[in-house]
CSV table of C-alpha atoms in Angstrom, one decimal:
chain,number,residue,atom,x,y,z
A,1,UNK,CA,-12.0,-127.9,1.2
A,2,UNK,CA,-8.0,-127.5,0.1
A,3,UNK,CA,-5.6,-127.0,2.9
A,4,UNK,CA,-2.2,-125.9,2.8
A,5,UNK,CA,-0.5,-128.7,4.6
A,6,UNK,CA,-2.0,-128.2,8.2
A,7,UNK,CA,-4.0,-125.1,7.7
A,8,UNK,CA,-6.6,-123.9,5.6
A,9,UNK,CA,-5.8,-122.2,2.2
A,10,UNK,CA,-5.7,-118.3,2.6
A,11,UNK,CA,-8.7,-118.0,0.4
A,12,UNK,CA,-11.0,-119.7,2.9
A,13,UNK,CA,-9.2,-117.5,5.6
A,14,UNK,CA,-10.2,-114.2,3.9
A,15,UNK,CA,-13.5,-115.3,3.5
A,16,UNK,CA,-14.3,-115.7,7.2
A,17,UNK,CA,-12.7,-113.0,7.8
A,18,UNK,CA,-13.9,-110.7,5.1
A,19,UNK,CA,-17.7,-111.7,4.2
A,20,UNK,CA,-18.0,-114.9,6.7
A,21,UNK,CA,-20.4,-116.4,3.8
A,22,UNK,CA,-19.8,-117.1,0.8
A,23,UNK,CA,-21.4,-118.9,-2.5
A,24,UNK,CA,-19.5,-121.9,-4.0
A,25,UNK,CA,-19.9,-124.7,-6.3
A,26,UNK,CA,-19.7,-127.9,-5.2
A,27,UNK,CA,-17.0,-130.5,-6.8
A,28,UNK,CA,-20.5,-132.3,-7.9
A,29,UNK,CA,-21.6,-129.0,-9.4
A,30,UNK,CA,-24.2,-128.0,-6.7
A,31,UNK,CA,-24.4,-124.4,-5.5
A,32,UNK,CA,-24.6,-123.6,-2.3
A,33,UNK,CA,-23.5,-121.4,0.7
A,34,UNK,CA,-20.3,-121.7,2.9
A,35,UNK,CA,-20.3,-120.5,6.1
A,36,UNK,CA,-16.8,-119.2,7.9
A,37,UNK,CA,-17.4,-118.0,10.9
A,38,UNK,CA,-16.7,-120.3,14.7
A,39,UNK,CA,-20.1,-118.6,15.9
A,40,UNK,CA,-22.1,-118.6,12.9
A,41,UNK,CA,-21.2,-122.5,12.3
A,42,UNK,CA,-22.3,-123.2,15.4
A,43,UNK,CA,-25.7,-121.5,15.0
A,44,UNK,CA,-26.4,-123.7,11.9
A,45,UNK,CA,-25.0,-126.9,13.6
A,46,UNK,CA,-27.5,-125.9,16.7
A,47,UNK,CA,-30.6,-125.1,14.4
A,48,UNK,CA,-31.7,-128.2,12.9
A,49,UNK,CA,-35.3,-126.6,12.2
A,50,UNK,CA,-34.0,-124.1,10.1
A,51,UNK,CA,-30.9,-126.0,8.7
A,52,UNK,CA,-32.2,-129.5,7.4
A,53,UNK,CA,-29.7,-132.3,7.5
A,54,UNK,CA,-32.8,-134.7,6.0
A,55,UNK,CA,-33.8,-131.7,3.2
A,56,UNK,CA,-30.1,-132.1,2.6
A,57,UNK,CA,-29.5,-135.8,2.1
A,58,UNK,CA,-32.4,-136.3,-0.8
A,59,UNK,CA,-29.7,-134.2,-3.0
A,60,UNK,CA,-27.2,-136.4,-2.2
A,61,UNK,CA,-24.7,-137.0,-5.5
A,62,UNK,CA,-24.3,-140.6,-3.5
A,63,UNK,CA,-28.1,-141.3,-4.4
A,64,UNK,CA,-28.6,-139.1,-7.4
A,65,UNK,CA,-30.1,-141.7,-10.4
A,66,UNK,CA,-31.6,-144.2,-8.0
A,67,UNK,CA,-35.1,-145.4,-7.7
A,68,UNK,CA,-36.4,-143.4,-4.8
A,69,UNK,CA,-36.8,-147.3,-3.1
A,70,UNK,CA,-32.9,-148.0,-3.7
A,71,UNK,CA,-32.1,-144.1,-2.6
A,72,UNK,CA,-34.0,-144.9,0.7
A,73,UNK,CA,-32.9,-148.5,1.1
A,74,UNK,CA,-29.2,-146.4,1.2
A,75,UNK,CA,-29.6,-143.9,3.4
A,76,UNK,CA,-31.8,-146.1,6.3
A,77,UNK,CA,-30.3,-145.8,9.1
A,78,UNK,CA,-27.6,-142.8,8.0
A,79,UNK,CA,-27.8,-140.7,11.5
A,80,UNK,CA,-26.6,-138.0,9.6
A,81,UNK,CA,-29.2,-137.7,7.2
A,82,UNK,CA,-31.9,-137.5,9.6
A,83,UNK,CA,-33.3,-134.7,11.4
A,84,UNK,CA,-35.4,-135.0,14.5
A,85,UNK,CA,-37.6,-136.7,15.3
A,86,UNK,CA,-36.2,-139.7,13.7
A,87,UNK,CA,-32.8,-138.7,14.2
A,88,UNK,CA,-33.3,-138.9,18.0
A,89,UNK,CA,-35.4,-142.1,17.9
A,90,UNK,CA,-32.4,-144.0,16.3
A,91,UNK,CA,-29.0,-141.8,18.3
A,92,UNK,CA,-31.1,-143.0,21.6
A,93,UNK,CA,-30.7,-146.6,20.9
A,94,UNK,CA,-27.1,-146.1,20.6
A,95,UNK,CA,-25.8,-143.4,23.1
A,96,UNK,CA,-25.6,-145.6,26.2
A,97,UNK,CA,-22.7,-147.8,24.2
A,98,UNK,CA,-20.9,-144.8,23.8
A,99,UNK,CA,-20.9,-142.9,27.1
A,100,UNK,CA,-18.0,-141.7,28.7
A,101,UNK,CA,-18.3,-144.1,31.8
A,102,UNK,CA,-18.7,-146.8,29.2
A,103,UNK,CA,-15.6,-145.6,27.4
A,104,UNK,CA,-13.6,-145.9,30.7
A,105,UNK,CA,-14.2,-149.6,30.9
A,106,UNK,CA,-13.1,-150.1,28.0
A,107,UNK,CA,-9.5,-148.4,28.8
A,108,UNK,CA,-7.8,-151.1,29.6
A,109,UNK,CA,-8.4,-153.4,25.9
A,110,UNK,CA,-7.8,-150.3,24.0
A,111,UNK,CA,-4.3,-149.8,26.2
A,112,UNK,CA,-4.1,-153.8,25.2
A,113,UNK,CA,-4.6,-153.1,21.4
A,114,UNK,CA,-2.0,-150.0,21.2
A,115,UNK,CA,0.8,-151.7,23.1
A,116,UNK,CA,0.4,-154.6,20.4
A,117,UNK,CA,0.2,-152.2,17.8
A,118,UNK,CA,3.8,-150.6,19.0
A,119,UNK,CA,5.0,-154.0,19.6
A,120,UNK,CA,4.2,-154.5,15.4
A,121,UNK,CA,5.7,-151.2,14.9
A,122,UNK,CA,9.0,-152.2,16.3
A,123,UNK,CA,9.2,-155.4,14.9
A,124,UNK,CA,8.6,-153.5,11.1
A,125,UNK,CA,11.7,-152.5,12.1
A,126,UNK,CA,12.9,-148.9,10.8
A,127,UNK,CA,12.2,-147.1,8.8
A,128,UNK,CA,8.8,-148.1,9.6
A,129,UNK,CA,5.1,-146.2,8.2
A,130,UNK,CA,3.5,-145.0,11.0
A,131,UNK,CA,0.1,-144.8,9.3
A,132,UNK,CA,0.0,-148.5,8.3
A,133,UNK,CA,1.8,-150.2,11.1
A,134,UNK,CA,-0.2,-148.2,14.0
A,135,UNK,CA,-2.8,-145.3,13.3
A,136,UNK,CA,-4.6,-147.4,11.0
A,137,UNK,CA,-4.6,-150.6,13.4
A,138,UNK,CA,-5.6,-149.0,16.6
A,139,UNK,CA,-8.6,-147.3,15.9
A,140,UNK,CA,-9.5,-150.0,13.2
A,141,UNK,CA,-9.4,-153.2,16.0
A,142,UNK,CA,-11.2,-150.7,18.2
A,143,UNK,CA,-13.9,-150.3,16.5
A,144,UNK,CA,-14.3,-153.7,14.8
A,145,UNK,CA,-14.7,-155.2,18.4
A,146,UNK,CA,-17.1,-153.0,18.8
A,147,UNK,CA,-19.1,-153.7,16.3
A,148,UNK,CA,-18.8,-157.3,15.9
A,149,UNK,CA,-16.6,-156.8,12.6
A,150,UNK,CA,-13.6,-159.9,12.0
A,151,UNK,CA,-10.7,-158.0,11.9
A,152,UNK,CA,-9.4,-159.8,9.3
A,153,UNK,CA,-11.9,-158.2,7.0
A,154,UNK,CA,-10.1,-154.9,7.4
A,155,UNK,CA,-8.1,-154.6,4.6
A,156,UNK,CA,-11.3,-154.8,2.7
A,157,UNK,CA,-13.3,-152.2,4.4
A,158,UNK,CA,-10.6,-149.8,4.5
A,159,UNK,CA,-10.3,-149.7,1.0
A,160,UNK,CA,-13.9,-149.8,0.6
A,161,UNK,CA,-13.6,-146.5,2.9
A,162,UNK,CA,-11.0,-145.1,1.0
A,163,UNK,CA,-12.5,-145.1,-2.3
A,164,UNK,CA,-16.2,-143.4,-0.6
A,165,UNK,CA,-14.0,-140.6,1.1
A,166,UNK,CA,-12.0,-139.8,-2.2
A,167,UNK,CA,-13.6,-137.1,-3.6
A,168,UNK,CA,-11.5,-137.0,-6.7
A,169,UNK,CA,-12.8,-140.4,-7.8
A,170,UNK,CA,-16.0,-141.0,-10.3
A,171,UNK,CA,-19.2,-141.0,-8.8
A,172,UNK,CA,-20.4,-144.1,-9.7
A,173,UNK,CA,-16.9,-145.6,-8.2
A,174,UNK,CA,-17.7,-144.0,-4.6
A,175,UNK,CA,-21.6,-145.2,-5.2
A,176,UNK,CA,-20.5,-148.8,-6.1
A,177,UNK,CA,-17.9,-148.3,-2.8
A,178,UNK,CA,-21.1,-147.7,-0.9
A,179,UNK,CA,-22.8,-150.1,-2.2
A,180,UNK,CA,-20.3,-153.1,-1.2
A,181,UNK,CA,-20.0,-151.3,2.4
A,182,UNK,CA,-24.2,-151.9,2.9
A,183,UNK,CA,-23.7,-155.5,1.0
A,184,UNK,CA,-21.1,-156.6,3.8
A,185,UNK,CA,-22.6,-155.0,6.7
A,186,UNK,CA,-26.0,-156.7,5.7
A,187,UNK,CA,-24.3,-160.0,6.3
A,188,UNK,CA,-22.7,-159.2,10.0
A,189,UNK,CA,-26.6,-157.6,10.6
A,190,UNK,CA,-28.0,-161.3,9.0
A,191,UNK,CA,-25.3,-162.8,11.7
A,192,UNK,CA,-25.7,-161.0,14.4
A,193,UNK,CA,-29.7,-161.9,14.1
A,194,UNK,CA,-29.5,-165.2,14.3
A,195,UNK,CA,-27.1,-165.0,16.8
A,196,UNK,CA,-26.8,-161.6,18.9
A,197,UNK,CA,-23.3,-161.4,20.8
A,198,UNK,CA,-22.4,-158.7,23.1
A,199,UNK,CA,-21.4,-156.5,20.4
A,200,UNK,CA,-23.3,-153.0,19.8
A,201,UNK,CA,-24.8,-154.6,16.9
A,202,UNK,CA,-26.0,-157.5,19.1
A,203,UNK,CA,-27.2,-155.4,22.0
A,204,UNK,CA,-29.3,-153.5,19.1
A,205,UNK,CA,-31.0,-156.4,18.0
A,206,UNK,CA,-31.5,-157.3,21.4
A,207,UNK,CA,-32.6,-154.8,22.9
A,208,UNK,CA,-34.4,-152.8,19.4
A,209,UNK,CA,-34.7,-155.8,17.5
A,210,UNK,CA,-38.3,-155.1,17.0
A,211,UNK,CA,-38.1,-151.0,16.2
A,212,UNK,CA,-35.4,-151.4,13.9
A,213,UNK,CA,-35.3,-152.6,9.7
A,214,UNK,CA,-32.4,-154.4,8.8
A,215,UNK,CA,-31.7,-151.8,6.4
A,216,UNK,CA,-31.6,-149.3,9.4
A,217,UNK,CA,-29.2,-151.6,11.5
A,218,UNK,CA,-27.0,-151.9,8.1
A,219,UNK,CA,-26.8,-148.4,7.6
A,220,UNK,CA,-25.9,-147.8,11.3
A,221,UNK,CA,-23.2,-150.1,11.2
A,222,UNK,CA,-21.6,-148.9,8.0
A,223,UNK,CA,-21.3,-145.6,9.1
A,224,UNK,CA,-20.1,-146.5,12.5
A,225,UNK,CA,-17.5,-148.7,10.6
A,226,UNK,CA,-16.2,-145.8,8.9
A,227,UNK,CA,-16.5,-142.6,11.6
A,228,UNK,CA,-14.8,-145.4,14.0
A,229,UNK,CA,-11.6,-146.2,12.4
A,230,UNK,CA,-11.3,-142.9,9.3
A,231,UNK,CA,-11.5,-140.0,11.8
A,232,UNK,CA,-9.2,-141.6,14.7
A,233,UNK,CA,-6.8,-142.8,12.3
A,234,UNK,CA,-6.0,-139.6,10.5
A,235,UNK,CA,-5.9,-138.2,13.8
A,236,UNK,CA,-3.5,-139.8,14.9
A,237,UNK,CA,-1.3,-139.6,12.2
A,238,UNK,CA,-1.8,-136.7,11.4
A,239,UNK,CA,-1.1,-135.6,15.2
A,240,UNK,CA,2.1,-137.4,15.0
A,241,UNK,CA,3.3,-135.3,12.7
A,242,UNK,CA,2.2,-132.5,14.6
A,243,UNK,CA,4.0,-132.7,17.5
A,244,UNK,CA,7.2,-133.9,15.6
A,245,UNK,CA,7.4,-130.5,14.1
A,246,UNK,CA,6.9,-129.0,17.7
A,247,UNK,CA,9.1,-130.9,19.6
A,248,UNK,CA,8.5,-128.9,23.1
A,249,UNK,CA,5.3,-129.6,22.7
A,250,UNK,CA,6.0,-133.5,22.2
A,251,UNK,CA,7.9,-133.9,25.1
A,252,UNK,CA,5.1,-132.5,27.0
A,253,UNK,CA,2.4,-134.7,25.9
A,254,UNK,CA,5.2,-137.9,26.3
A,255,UNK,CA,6.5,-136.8,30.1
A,256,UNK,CA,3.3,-135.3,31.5
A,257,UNK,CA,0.0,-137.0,31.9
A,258,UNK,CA,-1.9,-133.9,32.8
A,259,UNK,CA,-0.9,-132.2,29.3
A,260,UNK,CA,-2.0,-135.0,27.3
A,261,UNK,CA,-5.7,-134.3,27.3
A,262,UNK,CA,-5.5,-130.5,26.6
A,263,UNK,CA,-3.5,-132.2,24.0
A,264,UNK,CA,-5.9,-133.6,22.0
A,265,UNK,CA,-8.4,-131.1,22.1
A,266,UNK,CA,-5.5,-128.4,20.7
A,267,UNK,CA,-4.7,-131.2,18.3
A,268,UNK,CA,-8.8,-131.9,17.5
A,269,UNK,CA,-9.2,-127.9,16.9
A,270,UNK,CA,-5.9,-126.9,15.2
A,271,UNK,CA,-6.1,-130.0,12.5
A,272,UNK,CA,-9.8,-130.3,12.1
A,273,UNK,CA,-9.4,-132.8,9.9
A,274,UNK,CA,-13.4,-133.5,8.6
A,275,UNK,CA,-13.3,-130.5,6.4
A,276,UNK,CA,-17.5,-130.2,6.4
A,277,UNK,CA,-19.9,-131.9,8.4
A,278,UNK,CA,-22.4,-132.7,6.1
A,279,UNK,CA,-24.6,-130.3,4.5
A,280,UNK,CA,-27.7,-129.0,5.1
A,281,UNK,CA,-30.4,-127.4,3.3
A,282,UNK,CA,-32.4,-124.4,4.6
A,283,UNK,CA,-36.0,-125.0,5.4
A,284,UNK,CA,-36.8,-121.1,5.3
A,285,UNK,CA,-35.0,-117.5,4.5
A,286,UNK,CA,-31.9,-117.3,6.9
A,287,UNK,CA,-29.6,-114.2,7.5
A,288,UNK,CA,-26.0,-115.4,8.5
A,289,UNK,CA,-23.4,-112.6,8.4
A,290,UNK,CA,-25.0,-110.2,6.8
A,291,UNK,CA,-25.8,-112.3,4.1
A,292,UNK,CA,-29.7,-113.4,3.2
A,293,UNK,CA,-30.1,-117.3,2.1
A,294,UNK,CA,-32.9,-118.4,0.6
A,295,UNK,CA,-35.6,-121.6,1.5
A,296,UNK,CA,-34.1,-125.0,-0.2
A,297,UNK,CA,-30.7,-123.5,-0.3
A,298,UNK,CA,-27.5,-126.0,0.4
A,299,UNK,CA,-25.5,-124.9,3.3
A,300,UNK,CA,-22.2,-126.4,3.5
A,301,UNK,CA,-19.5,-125.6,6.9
A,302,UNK,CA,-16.0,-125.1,6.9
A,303,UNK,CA,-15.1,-126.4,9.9
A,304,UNK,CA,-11.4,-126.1,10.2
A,305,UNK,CA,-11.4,-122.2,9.3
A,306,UNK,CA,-13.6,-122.0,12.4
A,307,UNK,CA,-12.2,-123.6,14.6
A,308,UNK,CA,-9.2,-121.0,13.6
A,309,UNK,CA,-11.5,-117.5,14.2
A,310,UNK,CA,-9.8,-115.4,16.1
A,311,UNK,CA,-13.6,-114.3,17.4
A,312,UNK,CA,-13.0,-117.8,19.2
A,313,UNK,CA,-9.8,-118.5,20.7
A,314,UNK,CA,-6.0,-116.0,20.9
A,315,UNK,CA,-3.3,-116.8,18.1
A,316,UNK,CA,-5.6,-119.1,16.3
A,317,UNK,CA,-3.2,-120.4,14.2
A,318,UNK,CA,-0.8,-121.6,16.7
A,319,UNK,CA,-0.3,-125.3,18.0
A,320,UNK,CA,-0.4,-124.3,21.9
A,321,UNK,CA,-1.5,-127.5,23.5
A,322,UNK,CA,-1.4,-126.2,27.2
A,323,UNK,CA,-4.4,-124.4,26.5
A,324,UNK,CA,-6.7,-127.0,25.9
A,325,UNK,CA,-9.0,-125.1,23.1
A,326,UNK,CA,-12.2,-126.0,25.0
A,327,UNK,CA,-15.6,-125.6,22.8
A,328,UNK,CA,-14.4,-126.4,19.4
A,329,UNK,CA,-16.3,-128.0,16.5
A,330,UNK,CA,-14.0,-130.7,15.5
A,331,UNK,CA,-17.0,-133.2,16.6
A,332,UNK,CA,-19.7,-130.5,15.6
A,333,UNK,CA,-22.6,-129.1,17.7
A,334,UNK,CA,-25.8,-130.1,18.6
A,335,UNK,CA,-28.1,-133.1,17.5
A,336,UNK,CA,-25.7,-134.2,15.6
A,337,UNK,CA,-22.7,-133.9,18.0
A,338,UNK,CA,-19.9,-136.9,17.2
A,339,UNK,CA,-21.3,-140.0,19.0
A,340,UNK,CA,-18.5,-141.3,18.9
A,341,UNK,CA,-16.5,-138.5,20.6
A,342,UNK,CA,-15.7,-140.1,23.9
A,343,UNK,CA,-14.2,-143.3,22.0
A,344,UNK,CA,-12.1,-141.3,19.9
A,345,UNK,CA,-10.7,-139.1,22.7
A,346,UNK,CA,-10.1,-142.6,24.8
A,347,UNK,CA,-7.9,-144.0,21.7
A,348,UNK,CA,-5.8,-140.8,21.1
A,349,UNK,CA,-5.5,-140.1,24.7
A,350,UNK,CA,-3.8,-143.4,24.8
A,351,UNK,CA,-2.1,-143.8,21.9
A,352,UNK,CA,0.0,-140.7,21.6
A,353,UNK,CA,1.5,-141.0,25.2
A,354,UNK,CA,2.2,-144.7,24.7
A,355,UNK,CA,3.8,-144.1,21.1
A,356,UNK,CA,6.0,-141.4,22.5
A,357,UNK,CA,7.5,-143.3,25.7
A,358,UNK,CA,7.8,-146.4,23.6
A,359,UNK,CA,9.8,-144.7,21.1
A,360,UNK,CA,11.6,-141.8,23.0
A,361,UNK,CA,13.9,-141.1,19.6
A,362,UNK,CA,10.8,-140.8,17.3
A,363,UNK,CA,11.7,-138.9,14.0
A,364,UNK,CA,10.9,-138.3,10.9
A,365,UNK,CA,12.8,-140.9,8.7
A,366,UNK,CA,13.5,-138.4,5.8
A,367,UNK,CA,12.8,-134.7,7.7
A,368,UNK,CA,13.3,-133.1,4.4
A,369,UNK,CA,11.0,-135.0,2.3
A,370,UNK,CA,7.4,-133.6,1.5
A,371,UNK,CA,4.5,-135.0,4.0
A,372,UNK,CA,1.8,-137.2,1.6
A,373,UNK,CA,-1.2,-135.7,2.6
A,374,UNK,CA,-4.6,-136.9,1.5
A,375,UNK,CA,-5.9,-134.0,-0.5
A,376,UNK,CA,-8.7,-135.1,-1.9
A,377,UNK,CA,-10.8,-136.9,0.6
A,378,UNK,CA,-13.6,-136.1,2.8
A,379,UNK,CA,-11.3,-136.6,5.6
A,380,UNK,CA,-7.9,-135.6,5.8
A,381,UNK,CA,-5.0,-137.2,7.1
A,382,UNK,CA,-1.8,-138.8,5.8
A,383,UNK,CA,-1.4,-142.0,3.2
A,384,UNK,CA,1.5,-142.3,4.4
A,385,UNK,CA,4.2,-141.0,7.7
A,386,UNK,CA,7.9,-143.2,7.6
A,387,UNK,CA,9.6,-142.9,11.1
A,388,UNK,CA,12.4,-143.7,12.7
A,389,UNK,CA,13.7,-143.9,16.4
């Protein structure tokens, strides 16, 4: 899914605009159907009888060549490759550690872990990377307390992360990437069973010891590991950037706490940066659009032209934080909803505030030098942001 720095490339533009579907081939040479459209995204994302995430995931490049034992043994416990029934059995067990009422008591660590996190920053001294010294740190600490993870295995699974996400890499580079992220989060699971702490890995095995495989609570945590610090991070460096080049719009998310969570939702909807939820695979003859799609047919989402449909919000392609954008897909729809949205909005609803007071001067260290955006990854974002103050 190319952008054009913050935005979409024209071409995807036109074709929500023009046709709203249309047939692509997949960097892994699959062909399959793009949808465009806010409304008609949200239809698929809200149908998962007719749109099958689990039809989906048995085509999976990531598995392709493996013994159907090994292909299983990798996607256990994969929430998004499941479809209900079993999809709901396993989000069940873990939506009460991510609850919004749960989220708010944990506030006051995660306001803990971004002052530290600015305190690092301003020792770095400037010109200092924003992305290294504090949106990768934040949501990374974050999310390994949550989980149980030593945080000084993070350089590790970042890079791990990193090559899985990188679409531009070899195949069997991202499949050996995901390989070495089930390997180590067997050994926290093999941990965490002979000895369950108060982690959500621990009150798992507590609590589901006995309904759960191992390779289940492995796969859970390995793509909790990633959603929980990937996503957040980009978002916040990304966002940075953002409001940097919209300086009004800064200094209302650093001098007015009411703006600051209509901030993040315009900054969720505007940057969208998971370019496509993942596929699905049509369990019967759909019409989207116009357009007729037949049984077993891949269905892929751009999710950051829709969130920019004119059908679904005024000036779609403006950064206009005091509106809120209410409703958008930048966590998806449906079953399959981000459980992990209340966490994320926690940590950015934090973060940016407390960046921008701490550093009231905060610029761009080189303003004419070209942002390095992560093109080629499943997630985008920034390797990279230098500042100053």
């Amino acid at each position: 899914m190319r952008r054009n720095g913050f935005s979409p490339v024209e071409e995807l533009a036109r074709a929500r605009d023009d046709q709203g579907v249309v047939q692509v081939t997949t960097p892994f040479g699959q062909t399959g159907y793009l949808v465009c459209r806010f409304e008609d995204v949200r239809q698929v994302l809200g149908d998962p009888a007719r749109f099958s995430n689990a039809r989906a995931r048995t085509k999976s490049p990531l598995t392709s060549g493996l013994s159907e034992e090994e292909a299983a043994r990798m996607r256990a416990g994969g929430l998004l490759g499941y479809d209900p029934p079993e999809h709901s059995r396993l989000r069940r067990m873990l939506t009460p550690e991510f609850t919004v009422r749960r989220m708010r008591r944990l506030q006051p660590r995660i306001v803990e872990i971004v002052d530290a996190a600015l305190d690092d920053l301003e020792r770095a001294g400037r010109p200092a990377d924003l992305v290294s010294n504090f949106a990768l740190p934040v949501p990374s600490l974050v999310i390994c307390e949550l989980l149980g993870v030593p945080y000084a295995d993070r350089d590790e699974f970042q890079e791990r992360s990193a090559r899985l996400l990188d679409i531009s890499l070899p195949m069997e580079q991202r499949m050996a990437a995901q390989r070495e992220n089930r390997e180590y989060m067997a050994t926290l699971v093999a941990r965490a069973r002979a000895e369950p702490g108060e982690d959500i890995l621990g009150m798992l095995i507590r609590e589901h010891g006995d309904d759960l495989s191992t390779d289940e609570l492995v796969g859970i945590a390995a793509l909790l590991l990633i959603a929980g610090h990937e996503t957040t991070s980009n978002m916040l460096g990304l966002g940075t950037l953002a409001l940097l080049q919209n300086p009004d719009q800064l200094a209302m998310v650093r001098d007015d706490p009411q703006r600051v969570g209509p901030a993040v939702e315009e900054l969720l909807r505007w940057l969208s940066i998971v370019h496509s939820v993942a596929p699905r695979s049509t369990t019967t003859e759909v019409e989207i659009a116009g357009h007729s799609i037949p049984a077993d047919s891949l269905v892929m989402l751009s999710i950051p032209v829709a969130n920019r449909d004119g059908a679904f919000i005024d000036d779609p392609d403006e950064l206009d934080i005091t509106r809120g954008a209410g409703g958008h897909l930048a966590f998806g729809h449906g079953v399959h909803h981000c459980l992990g949205a209340p966490l994320a909005r926690m940590e950015m609803q934090v973060a940016f505030p407390a960046l921008l007071r701490r550093f009231p001067g905060l610029a761009l260290a080189n303003p004419g030098e070209q942002a390095d955006f992560r093109v080629f990854n499943a997630v985008y974002g920034l390797r990279s942001l230098h500042v100053t103050w």
